[in-house]
Amino acid sequence: MIEIKNISKSFSGRNVLNDISFTFQTGKTNMIIGESGSGKTTLLKCMVGLNEINEGQILYDGRSFTELDFKHKKEIRKEIGMLFQGGALFDSKTVEENVVFPLSMFTDMSESEKRDRANFCLQRVNLLNANNLFPSEISGGMKKRVAIARAIAVQPKYLFCDEPNSGLDPKTSIVIDNLIKEITEEYNITTIVITHDMNSVIEIGDRIMFIYKGNKHWEGTKEEILKTSNQEVCDFVYATKFMKDLKTKF
Amino acid sequence: MKIFYHFGRYFMLIKRAFGKPEKISIYISRIFEEMNLLGIGSLGIVAIISVFMGAVITIQSAFNFESPLIPLYAVGVAVRDSMILEFSPAIVSLILAGKVGSSIASEIGTMRVSEQIDALEIMGINSAGYLVFPKIVASVLFNPILVVFSMFLGILGGYIFGMMAGVVTDYEYIYGITYQFRPYNVMYALIKSIVFAFIIASVPAYHGYYTSGGALEVGRSSTKGVVYSSVLILAFDLILTQLLLA
Ligand SMILES: Nc1ncnc2c1ncn2[C@@H]1O[C@H](COP(=O)(O)OP(=O)(O)OP(=O)(O)O)[C@@H](O)[C@H]1O
Ligand SMILES: [Mg+2]
C-alpha cells in the first residue's frame, strides 16, 4: 500500500500539483487519469523521488519515503519497477541485456538463469526474436514492451507504469493491460498505471484517480466513473463518439 | 558566485561517484569497457600526432641550430625534452579532452535527457557510480600509457623524418636523446598525465550529468565539457610545472 498525503509541487513558482492525497492499494490496479499536462507524470516522479516535492508525505507500506536518506531511499527503489513514458531503455545495450541488467545488478543468478528469466518476461509482453536488437532498431511499441519486461524482471513490490499502452495497437494494448492486471494479482503488487485510454480504465482499473489541472478532482471505481455526474470527468470519459454512443445505449 | 555553485555540485558528484559500488564485478567489467573505448580507441590519433610532432620539432630545431657553436646533437636533446616535458603529457591530453571529453559528455548527457539516468536511479543504482566512476578510473589508468606511447613515437618520428630530411645524423640524434637524460622528467610527465586524465573524464562527465532539456542541450554540454576541461588542463599544467620543476 502506498499512501500519499497532501502532495504539492511547483516548478520555479508555477504550481503543478496541489494538495493531492490518495491511497494506492496492494494487489489492485490503481489508475491515474487526466488530460495531457495535468501533472500525472510529475506526480509519479514525485512519488519515487525523481522530483522533490514542496510539501506532503509519501508512505510505502508505512515507511516514510520523504524522510529517508539516499541510502534508504535506494532500498525502497529496489522494490520498484518503473516504466517511463519514453521507455528509457539503455541504448548501448541490446533488448535482452536491458532486461538482464537489473538481474545482474541485484541478484546472484547464473547467466543461464538470467537469460531464462529475461526470455520469460519478454515472452509475456509478446516480444520474441528481438533479443539481440538494439533499441534504435526496434519500433516505438516494441520499446515500450521491452521497458515493461525490464520493469517486471526483478519481481517488484511496486509497479509504476506511465502510459504502458500509448503507441500500441489495440490487440497488443489488451495483452499489456491484462499482463499488468495478472501480475498485480498474482504477486500482490501495488500497481499504478497512468493512462489516457478509457478502454484500459474499463478493462483493468480497480481504483481510479482523476487529476484535473494539478488537483485530485475525483476518485472512485470504474463502475462509478461511468455514472458520475462530475462535469470534467464526464468530459474526459465521454470525449470519444464511441463512448458517447455507449452511454446513450444504457 | 556561480563558480562556487559549480564547484560544489562537481565535488558532490565526484563524492557520489566514489561511493560504495552495488556490485564489484560489474564495476570492474565497466572499467575494462571504458578502457577499451577511451584508451584503445585513442591509440590511433595519439600515434599520428606524436609522430608528426616529433618530426616537426626535429626539422625546426635543426633549422634553428644552424650556428657552428651549437652541436648537432642538440636537436636530439630538444626533441626528447619537448616531447617528454610538455608535448606528450599536455598536448596529447588537450587533444584527448576534445576527443574523449566530447564523447563522455554527450553519452552521459543523452542518457540524462532520455531518462536513462532516472531509470538507473529507480532501479536503486547509484548512477554517478555506475557511469562516472569507471570512466575516471579507466582514464587515470590509461592516460599514462598513452603518454609514454606518445613520447616513444614522437622521438621515433623525429629520428625517421630527421634522417629522411638529412638534417641530423644517426649518431648525433641518438647521442642527443641520451645526453644528460633525467628520469625525473618522465616522472613529472606521468604525474601531470594522471591529473589531466582525472580532468578529462570528470569535467565532461559533470557537464553531461547535469544536462537538462533535449538534444540541443546535449550538444551544449559537450562543448562546455571540452572547453572547461581544456582550460583546466592548461591551468594545472602551469601549477604542476611550478610545483614540480621549479
Ligand atoms: N522538469 C520540469 N520543469 C518545469 N515544468 C515541468 C517539468 N516537468 C513537467 N513540467 C510541467 O508540469 C506540467 C505537468 O506535466 P506532466 O508531464 O506531469 O503532465 P502529464 O499529465 O504527464 O501529461 P501527458 O499526459 O501529456 O504525459 C506541465 O505543464 C509541464 O509543463
Ligand atoms: Mg506524462
Coordinates of C-alpha atoms and ligand atoms in Angstrom, one line a residue:
Chain A
M1 CA 0.0 0.0 0.0
I2 CA 1.3 3.4 -0.9
E3 CA -0.2 6.5 0.8
I4 CA 0.4 10.0 -0.4
K5 CA -0.7 12.9 1.8
N6 CA -1.1 16.5 0.8
I7 CA 1.5 16.5 -2.0
S8 CA 2.2 19.8 -3.6
K9 CA 4.8 20.5 -6.3
S10 CA 5.8 23.6 -8.2
F11 CA 8.4 24.2 -10.9
S12 CA 10.0 27.6 -10.5
G13 CA 7.0 29.2 -8.8
R14 CA 4.4 27.5 -11.1
N15 CA 2.1 25.1 -9.3
V16 CA 1.8 21.8 -11.0
L17 CA 0.4 19.7 -8.2
N18 CA -1.9 20.9 -5.4
D19 CA -2.5 19.1 -2.2
I20 CA -3.1 15.6 -3.6
S21 CA -3.9 12.7 -1.2
F22 CA -4.6 9.2 -2.2
T23 CA -4.2 5.6 -1.1
F24 CA -2.9 3.1 -3.7
Q25 CA -4.0 -0.4 -2.7
T26 CA -1.9 -3.5 -2.8
G27 CA -3.0 -6.2 -5.3
K28 CA -5.1 -3.7 -7.1
T29 CA -4.5 -1.8 -10.4
N30 CA -4.7 1.9 -9.3
M31 CA -5.1 4.2 -12.2
I32 CA -4.2 7.9 -12.6
I33 CA -6.1 9.5 -15.5
G34 CA -6.4 13.1 -16.7
E35 CA -5.7 15.4 -19.6
S36 CA -2.3 15.9 -21.1
G37 CA -0.3 18.3 -19.0
S38 CA -2.4 17.8 -15.9
G39 CA 0.5 16.6 -13.8
K40 CA 0.3 12.8 -13.9
T41 CA 3.9 12.1 -14.8
T42 CA 5.0 14.7 -12.3
L43 CA 3.1 13.0 -9.5
L44 CA 4.6 9.7 -10.3
K45 CA 8.1 11.2 -10.4
C46 CA 7.5 12.9 -7.1
M47 CA 6.5 9.6 -5.6
V48 CA 9.8 7.9 -6.5
G49 CA 11.9 11.0 -5.6
L50 CA 13.0 12.0 -9.1
N51 CA 11.2 15.3 -8.4
E52 CA 11.5 16.9 -5.0
I53 CA 8.1 17.7 -3.5
N54 CA 7.4 21.0 -1.9
E55 CA 5.0 19.6 0.7
G56 CA 3.5 16.4 1.7
Q57 CA 4.3 12.9 2.7
I58 CA 4.8 9.6 0.8
L59 CA 4.4 6.3 2.7
Y60 CA 5.5 2.9 1.2
D61 CA 3.8 0.4 3.5
G62 CA 4.2 2.8 6.3
R63 CA 7.8 3.7 5.5
S64 CA 8.0 7.5 5.0
F65 CA 10.0 7.9 1.8
T66 CA 10.4 11.6 2.1
E67 CA 12.2 11.4 5.4
L68 CA 14.7 8.7 4.3
D69 CA 18.3 9.4 3.3
F70 CA 19.8 8.5 0.0
K71 CA 20.9 5.0 1.1
H72 CA 17.5 4.0 2.5
K73 CA 15.6 5.5 -0.5
K74 CA 17.7 3.2 -2.6
E75 CA 16.4 0.2 -0.6
I76 CA 12.8 1.2 -1.4
R77 CA 13.7 1.9 -5.0
K78 CA 15.0 -1.6 -5.5
E79 CA 11.4 -2.8 -4.8
I80 CA 10.0 -0.5 -7.5
G81 CA 9.7 -1.4 -11.1
M82 CA 9.0 1.6 -13.3
L83 CA 8.0 2.1 -16.9
F84 CA 8.9 5.6 -18.1
Q85 CA 6.7 7.4 -20.5
G86 CA 9.5 7.4 -23.1
G87 CA 10.7 3.9 -22.3
A88 CA 14.2 5.0 -21.1
L89 CA 15.9 1.9 -22.4
F90 CA 19.7 1.8 -22.2
D91 CA 20.6 2.4 -25.8
S92 CA 24.1 0.9 -25.6
K93 CA 22.5 -2.5 -24.6
T94 CA 20.5 -5.0 -26.6
V95 CA 16.9 -5.9 -25.8
E96 CA 18.0 -8.9 -23.8
E97 CA 20.8 -7.1 -22.0
N98 CA 18.3 -4.4 -21.0
V99 CA 16.1 -6.9 -19.3
V100 CA 19.0 -8.8 -17.8
F101 CA 20.6 -5.7 -16.4
P102 CA 18.6 -5.3 -13.2
L103 CA 19.0 -9.0 -12.6
S104 CA 22.8 -8.8 -12.9
M105 CA 22.9 -5.8 -10.6
F106 CA 20.8 -7.2 -7.8
T107 CA 20.6 -11.0 -7.9
D108 CA 23.2 -13.8 -7.9
M109 CA 21.5 -15.7 -10.7
S110 CA 23.8 -17.6 -13.1
E111 CA 24.0 -16.4 -16.8
S112 CA 21.5 -19.0 -17.9
E113 CA 19.1 -18.3 -15.2
K114 CA 19.2 -14.7 -16.0
R115 CA 18.6 -15.4 -19.7
D116 CA 15.7 -17.7 -18.9
R117 CA 14.1 -15.0 -16.7
A118 CA 14.6 -12.4 -19.4
N119 CA 13.1 -14.6 -22.1
F120 CA 10.2 -15.4 -19.8
C121 CA 9.5 -11.7 -19.3
L122 CA 9.9 -10.9 -23.0
Q123 CA 7.6 -13.7 -23.8
R124 CA 4.9 -12.2 -21.5
V125 CA 5.0 -8.9 -23.4
N126 CA 4.7 -10.8 -26.6
L127 CA 8.2 -10.0 -27.8
L128 CA 10.0 -12.9 -29.3
N129 CA 13.0 -12.9 -31.6
A130 CA 14.2 -9.4 -30.8
N131 CA 16.7 -10.3 -28.1
N132 CA 19.8 -9.2 -30.0
L133 CA 18.4 -6.0 -31.5
F134 CA 19.4 -2.6 -30.1
P135 CA 16.7 -0.1 -29.0
S136 CA 17.4 2.0 -32.1
E137 CA 16.5 -1.0 -34.2
I138 CA 13.0 -1.6 -32.8
S139 CA 9.7 0.2 -33.1
G140 CA 8.2 2.5 -30.5
G141 CA 5.7 0.0 -29.3
M142 CA 8.4 -2.7 -29.1
K143 CA 10.5 -0.3 -26.9
K144 CA 7.5 0.1 -24.6
R145 CA 7.2 -3.6 -24.2
V146 CA 10.9 -4.1 -23.6
A147 CA 10.6 -1.5 -20.9
I148 CA 7.7 -3.3 -19.3
A149 CA 9.7 -6.6 -19.4
R150 CA 12.6 -4.8 -17.7
A151 CA 10.3 -3.3 -15.1
I152 CA 8.9 -6.7 -14.1
A153 CA 12.1 -8.7 -14.4
V154 CA 13.1 -8.4 -10.7
Q155 CA 9.5 -9.0 -9.5
P156 CA 8.9 -5.6 -8.0
K157 CA 6.6 -5.0 -5.0
Y158 CA 5.5 -1.7 -6.5
L159 CA 5.0 -1.3 -10.2
F160 CA 4.6 2.1 -11.8
C161 CA 3.6 2.4 -15.5
D162 CA 3.5 5.7 -17.3
E163 CA 1.2 5.2 -20.3
P164 CA 2.0 1.5 -20.9
N165 CA 0.0 1.2 -24.0
S166 CA 0.4 4.5 -25.8
G167 CA 1.7 3.7 -29.2
L168 CA 0.5 0.2 -29.2
D169 CA -2.1 -1.4 -31.4
P170 CA -5.5 -2.3 -29.8
K171 CA -4.6 -6.0 -29.7
T172 CA -1.2 -5.6 -28.1
S173 CA -2.7 -3.0 -25.8
I174 CA -5.1 -5.5 -24.3
V175 CA -2.3 -8.0 -23.9
I176 CA -0.3 -5.5 -21.9
D177 CA -3.3 -4.4 -19.9
N178 CA -4.1 -7.9 -19.0
L179 CA -0.5 -8.7 -18.2
I180 CA -0.3 -5.8 -15.8
K181 CA -3.5 -6.9 -14.1
E182 CA -2.4 -10.5 -13.9
I183 CA 0.9 -9.9 -12.3
T184 CA -0.6 -7.4 -9.9
E185 CA -3.0 -10.0 -8.6
E186 CA -0.6 -13.0 -8.9
Y187 CA 2.2 -11.4 -6.9
N188 CA 0.1 -9.0 -4.9
I189 CA 1.9 -5.9 -6.3
T190 CA 0.8 -2.3 -5.7
T191 CA 0.4 -1.1 -9.2
I192 CA -0.1 2.4 -10.5
V193 CA -0.9 2.9 -14.1
I194 CA -1.1 6.3 -15.8
T195 CA -3.3 6.4 -18.9
H196 CA -5.4 8.4 -21.3
D197 CA -7.1 5.4 -22.6
M198 CA -10.6 4.8 -21.3
N199 CA -10.5 1.2 -22.7
S200 CA -7.7 0.4 -20.3
V201 CA -9.6 2.0 -17.4
I202 CA -12.7 -0.1 -18.1
E203 CA -10.6 -3.2 -18.8
I204 CA -8.3 -3.2 -15.7
G205 CA -8.9 -0.2 -13.4
D206 CA -9.7 -1.0 -9.8
R207 CA -9.3 2.4 -8.2
I208 CA -9.2 5.5 -10.3
M209 CA -7.9 9.0 -9.5
F210 CA -8.8 11.8 -11.9
I211 CA -6.3 14.7 -11.9
Y212 CA -7.5 18.0 -13.3
K213 CA -5.1 20.9 -13.6
G214 CA -2.9 19.6 -10.8
N215 CA -5.7 18.8 -8.4
K216 CA -7.3 15.5 -7.5
H217 CA -10.7 16.2 -8.9
W218 CA -12.4 12.8 -8.5
E219 CA -11.8 9.3 -7.3
G220 CA -13.7 6.1 -7.5
T221 CA -14.1 2.7 -9.2
K222 CA -14.6 2.0 -12.9
E223 CA -18.3 1.4 -12.3
E224 CA -18.6 4.8 -10.6
I225 CA -16.8 6.6 -13.3
L226 CA -19.3 5.7 -15.9
K227 CA -22.1 7.0 -13.8
T228 CA -20.6 10.1 -12.3
S229 CA -22.2 13.5 -12.9
N230 CA -18.9 15.4 -12.3
Q231 CA -18.6 17.6 -15.4
E232 CA -14.9 17.4 -16.0
V233 CA -14.8 13.6 -15.5
C234 CA -17.7 13.2 -17.9
D235 CA -15.9 15.4 -20.5
F236 CA -12.9 13.2 -20.2
V237 CA -14.7 9.8 -20.2
Y238 CA -17.1 10.6 -22.9
A239 CA -14.7 12.5 -25.2
T240 CA -15.0 10.0 -28.0
K241 CA -18.0 9.2 -30.1
F242 CA -17.7 5.6 -29.2
M243 CA -18.0 6.2 -25.5
K244 CA -20.9 8.7 -26.1
D245 CA -22.8 6.1 -28.1
L246 CA -22.1 3.6 -25.3
K247 CA -23.7 5.9 -22.8
T248 CA -26.9 6.5 -24.7
K249 CA -27.3 2.8 -25.1
F250 CA -27.5 2.2 -21.3
Chain B
M1 CA 29.2 33.3 -7.4
K2 CA 28.1 30.8 -10.0
I3 CA 31.6 29.2 -9.9
F4 CA 31.1 28.1 -6.3
Y5 CA 27.8 26.5 -7.2
H6 CA 29.5 24.5 -10.0
F7 CA 32.4 23.6 -7.7
G8 CA 30.1 22.4 -5.0
R9 CA 28.0 20.4 -7.4
Y10 CA 31.1 18.9 -9.1
F11 CA 32.6 17.7 -5.8
M12 CA 29.2 16.2 -4.7
L13 CA 29.1 14.3 -8.0
I14 CA 32.7 13.0 -7.6
K15 CA 31.9 12.0 -4.0
R16 CA 28.9 10.1 -5.1
A17 CA 30.8 8.5 -8.0
F18 CA 33.3 7.1 -5.5
G19 CA 30.6 5.7 -3.2
K20 CA 30.2 2.0 -2.5
P21 CA 29.5 0.0 -5.6
E22 CA 26.4 -2.1 -5.8
K23 CA 28.3 -5.0 -7.3
I24 CA 32.1 -5.0 -7.7
S25 CA 32.2 -7.4 -10.6
I26 CA 30.0 -5.2 -12.7
Y27 CA 32.1 -2.2 -12.0
I28 CA 35.3 -4.0 -12.9
S29 CA 33.9 -5.0 -16.3
R30 CA 32.6 -1.5 -16.8
I31 CA 36.2 -0.2 -16.2
F32 CA 37.5 -2.6 -18.9
E33 CA 34.8 -1.5 -21.3
E34 CA 35.7 2.2 -20.8
M35 CA 39.5 1.4 -21.1
N36 CA 38.8 -0.2 -24.4
L37 CA 36.6 2.7 -25.5
L38 CA 38.5 5.7 -24.2
G39 CA 42.1 4.2 -24.2
I40 CA 42.5 1.7 -27.0
G41 CA 40.2 3.9 -29.1
S42 CA 42.6 6.8 -28.8
L43 CA 45.8 5.0 -29.7
G44 CA 45.5 5.9 -33.4
I45 CA 45.1 9.6 -33.1
V46 CA 47.8 9.8 -30.4
A47 CA 50.2 7.9 -32.7
I48 CA 49.6 10.1 -35.6
I49 CA 50.0 13.4 -33.9
S50 CA 53.0 12.2 -31.9
V51 CA 55.0 11.0 -34.9
F52 CA 54.3 14.3 -36.8
M53 CA 55.1 16.5 -33.8
G54 CA 58.4 14.7 -33.3
A55 CA 59.2 15.1 -36.9
V56 CA 58.3 18.8 -37.0
I57 CA 60.3 19.6 -33.8
T58 CA 63.4 17.8 -35.2
I59 CA 63.3 19.7 -38.5
Q60 CA 62.5 23.0 -36.8
S61 CA 65.3 22.8 -34.3
A62 CA 67.8 21.6 -36.9
F63 CA 66.9 24.7 -38.9
N64 CA 67.3 27.0 -35.8
F65 CA 70.5 25.5 -34.6
E66 CA 72.5 26.2 -37.8
S67 CA 75.1 28.0 -35.8
P68 CA 78.5 26.3 -35.6
L69 CA 78.5 26.9 -31.8
I70 CA 75.6 24.6 -31.2
P71 CA 76.4 20.9 -31.6
L72 CA 74.0 19.0 -33.9
Y73 CA 73.1 16.5 -31.1
A74 CA 71.2 19.4 -29.5
V75 CA 68.4 18.5 -31.9
G76 CA 68.0 15.1 -30.2
V77 CA 68.0 16.8 -26.8
A78 CA 65.4 19.3 -28.0
V79 CA 63.1 16.7 -29.3
R80 CA 63.4 14.5 -26.3
D81 CA 62.8 17.3 -23.8
S82 CA 59.9 18.9 -25.6
M83 CA 58.2 15.6 -26.1
I84 CA 58.7 14.4 -22.5
L85 CA 58.2 17.6 -20.7
E86 CA 55.3 19.2 -22.5
F87 CA 54.1 17.7 -25.7
S88 CA 53.2 14.2 -24.7
P89 CA 51.6 14.9 -21.3
A90 CA 49.9 18.3 -22.1
I91 CA 49.2 18.5 -25.8
V92 CA 48.1 14.9 -26.0
S93 CA 45.8 15.4 -23.0
L94 CA 44.4 18.5 -24.7
I95 CA 43.6 16.5 -27.8
L96 CA 42.1 13.7 -25.7
A97 CA 40.0 16.3 -23.9
G98 CA 38.5 17.1 -27.3
K99 CA 38.0 13.5 -28.4
V100 CA 37.2 11.7 -25.2
G101 CA 35.7 14.6 -23.4
S102 CA 33.0 15.3 -26.0
S103 CA 32.1 11.6 -26.2
I104 CA 31.8 11.4 -22.4
A105 CA 29.7 14.5 -22.1
S106 CA 27.4 13.6 -25.0
E107 CA 27.0 10.0 -23.9
I108 CA 26.0 10.9 -20.3
G109 CA 24.0 13.9 -21.4
T110 CA 22.0 11.8 -23.8
M111 CA 21.4 9.3 -21.0
R112 CA 20.2 12.2 -18.8
V113 CA 17.7 13.7 -21.3
S114 CA 16.3 10.3 -22.4
E115 CA 15.6 9.4 -18.7
Q116 CA 18.1 6.5 -18.7
I117 CA 19.8 8.0 -15.7
D118 CA 16.4 8.2 -13.9
A119 CA 15.8 4.6 -14.8
L120 CA 19.1 3.7 -13.2
E121 CA 18.2 5.6 -10.1
I122 CA 14.8 4.0 -9.8
M123 CA 16.4 0.6 -10.0
G124 CA 18.3 1.6 -6.9
I125 CA 21.6 2.1 -8.7
N126 CA 24.0 4.9 -7.9
S127 CA 24.0 6.4 -11.4
A128 CA 27.1 8.5 -10.7
G129 CA 29.0 5.5 -9.5
Y130 CA 27.9 3.3 -12.4
L131 CA 28.5 5.8 -15.1
V132 CA 31.2 8.2 -13.9
F133 CA 33.5 6.2 -11.7
P134 CA 34.6 3.6 -14.4
K135 CA 35.3 6.5 -16.8
I136 CA 37.6 8.3 -14.3
V137 CA 39.4 5.1 -13.4
A138 CA 39.9 4.0 -17.0
S139 CA 41.2 7.4 -17.9
V140 CA 43.6 7.6 -15.0
L141 CA 44.9 4.2 -15.7
F142 CA 45.2 4.5 -19.4
N143 CA 46.4 8.1 -19.9
P144 CA 49.9 7.5 -18.6
I145 CA 50.2 4.6 -21.0
L146 CA 49.1 6.8 -23.9
V147 CA 51.6 9.4 -22.8
V148 CA 54.5 7.0 -22.7
F149 CA 53.5 5.7 -26.0
S150 CA 53.4 9.2 -27.4
M151 CA 56.9 10.0 -26.0
F152 CA 58.3 7.0 -27.7
L153 CA 56.6 7.6 -31.0
G154 CA 57.5 11.3 -31.0
I155 CA 61.2 10.6 -30.6
L156 CA 61.0 7.8 -33.1
G157 CA 59.2 10.1 -35.6
G158 CA 61.9 12.7 -35.1
Y159 CA 64.5 10.2 -35.9
I160 CA 62.9 8.8 -39.0
F161 CA 62.0 12.2 -40.5
G162 CA 65.2 13.8 -39.4
M163 CA 67.2 11.1 -41.2
M164 CA 65.0 11.3 -44.2
A165 CA 65.3 15.1 -44.4
G166 CA 69.0 14.7 -43.8
V167 CA 69.1 17.3 -41.0
V168 CA 70.7 15.1 -38.4
T169 CA 72.9 12.0 -38.4
D170 CA 72.2 8.7 -36.9
Y171 CA 74.9 9.1 -34.3
E172 CA 74.1 12.7 -33.2
Y173 CA 70.4 12.1 -32.8
I174 CA 70.9 9.0 -30.6
Y175 CA 73.7 10.7 -28.6
G176 CA 71.3 13.7 -28.2
I177 CA 68.4 11.8 -26.9
T178 CA 70.5 10.0 -24.3
Y179 CA 72.6 13.1 -23.3
Q180 CA 72.1 14.0 -19.6
F181 CA 68.8 12.2 -19.5
R182 CA 66.8 12.9 -16.3
P183 CA 64.4 10.1 -15.4
Y184 CA 62.7 12.5 -13.1
N185 CA 61.3 14.3 -16.1
V186 CA 59.4 11.2 -17.1
M187 CA 58.0 11.0 -13.5
Y188 CA 57.0 14.6 -13.8
A189 CA 55.2 13.9 -17.1
L190 CA 53.4 10.9 -15.6
I191 CA 52.2 12.9 -12.6
K192 CA 50.8 15.5 -14.9
S193 CA 49.2 12.9 -17.1
I194 CA 47.3 11.4 -14.2
V195 CA 46.0 14.8 -13.1
F196 CA 45.0 15.6 -16.6
A197 CA 43.3 12.2 -17.0
F198 CA 41.1 13.0 -14.0
I199 CA 40.1 16.3 -15.5
I200 CA 39.4 14.8 -19.0
A201 CA 37.0 12.2 -17.6
S202 CA 35.4 14.1 -14.7
V203 CA 34.7 17.6 -16.1
P204 CA 32.8 16.5 -19.2
A205 CA 31.0 13.8 -17.1
Y206 CA 29.9 16.6 -14.8
H207 CA 28.6 18.7 -17.7
G208 CA 26.8 15.7 -19.2
Y209 CA 25.3 14.5 -15.9
Y210 CA 23.7 17.9 -15.2
T211 CA 22.3 18.4 -18.7
S212 CA 18.6 19.3 -18.8
G213 CA 16.4 19.7 -21.8
G214 CA 16.9 17.9 -25.1
A215 CA 19.3 17.2 -27.9
L216 CA 20.3 20.8 -28.2
E217 CA 21.4 21.0 -24.6
V218 CA 23.4 17.8 -25.0
G219 CA 25.4 19.5 -27.7
R220 CA 26.0 22.5 -25.5
S221 CA 27.1 20.3 -22.5
S222 CA 29.5 18.5 -24.8
T223 CA 31.1 21.8 -25.9
K224 CA 31.2 23.1 -22.3
G225 CA 32.8 19.9 -21.2
V226 CA 35.6 20.2 -23.8
V227 CA 36.2 23.9 -23.2
Y228 CA 36.3 23.7 -19.4
S229 CA 38.5 20.6 -19.3
S230 CA 40.9 22.2 -21.8
V231 CA 41.2 25.4 -19.7
L232 CA 41.7 23.4 -16.5
I233 CA 44.4 21.2 -18.2
L234 CA 46.3 24.4 -19.1
A235 CA 45.9 25.9 -15.6
F236 CA 47.0 22.7 -13.9
D237 CA 49.9 22.4 -16.4
L238 CA 51.2 25.7 -15.1
I239 CA 50.6 24.9 -11.5
L240 CA 52.2 21.5 -11.6
T241 CA 55.2 22.7 -13.6
Q242 CA 55.7 25.4 -11.0
L243 CA 55.4 22.9 -8.2
L244 CA 57.4 20.0 -9.6
L245 CA 60.1 21.6 -11.7
A246 CA 60.9 25.0 -10.1
Ligands
LIG1 N1 11.0 19.5 -15.3 C1 10.0 20.3 -15.4 N2 10.2 21.7 -15.4 C2 9.2 22.6 -15.5 N3 8.0 22.2 -15.7 C3 7.7 20.9 -15.8 C4 8.7 19.9 -15.7 N4 8.1 18.7 -15.8 C5 6.8 18.9 -16.0 N5 6.5 20.3 -16.0 C6 5.2 20.9 -16.2 O1 4.3 20.2 -15.4 C7 3.0 20.1 -16.0 C8 2.6 18.7 -15.9 O2 3.4 17.8 -16.7 P1 3.3 16.3 -16.7 O3 4.4 15.7 -17.5 O4 3.2 15.8 -15.3 O5 1.9 16.1 -17.5 P2 1.2 14.7 -17.8 O6 -0.1 14.8 -17.1 O7 2.1 13.5 -17.6 O8 0.9 14.9 -19.3 P3 0.9 13.8 -20.5 O9 -0.3 13.0 -20.4 O10 1.0 14.6 -21.8 O11 2.1 12.9 -20.3 C9 3.2 20.6 -17.4 O12 2.6 21.9 -17.5 C10 4.7 20.7 -17.6 O13 5.0 21.9 -18.4
MG2 MG 3.0 12.1 -18.7

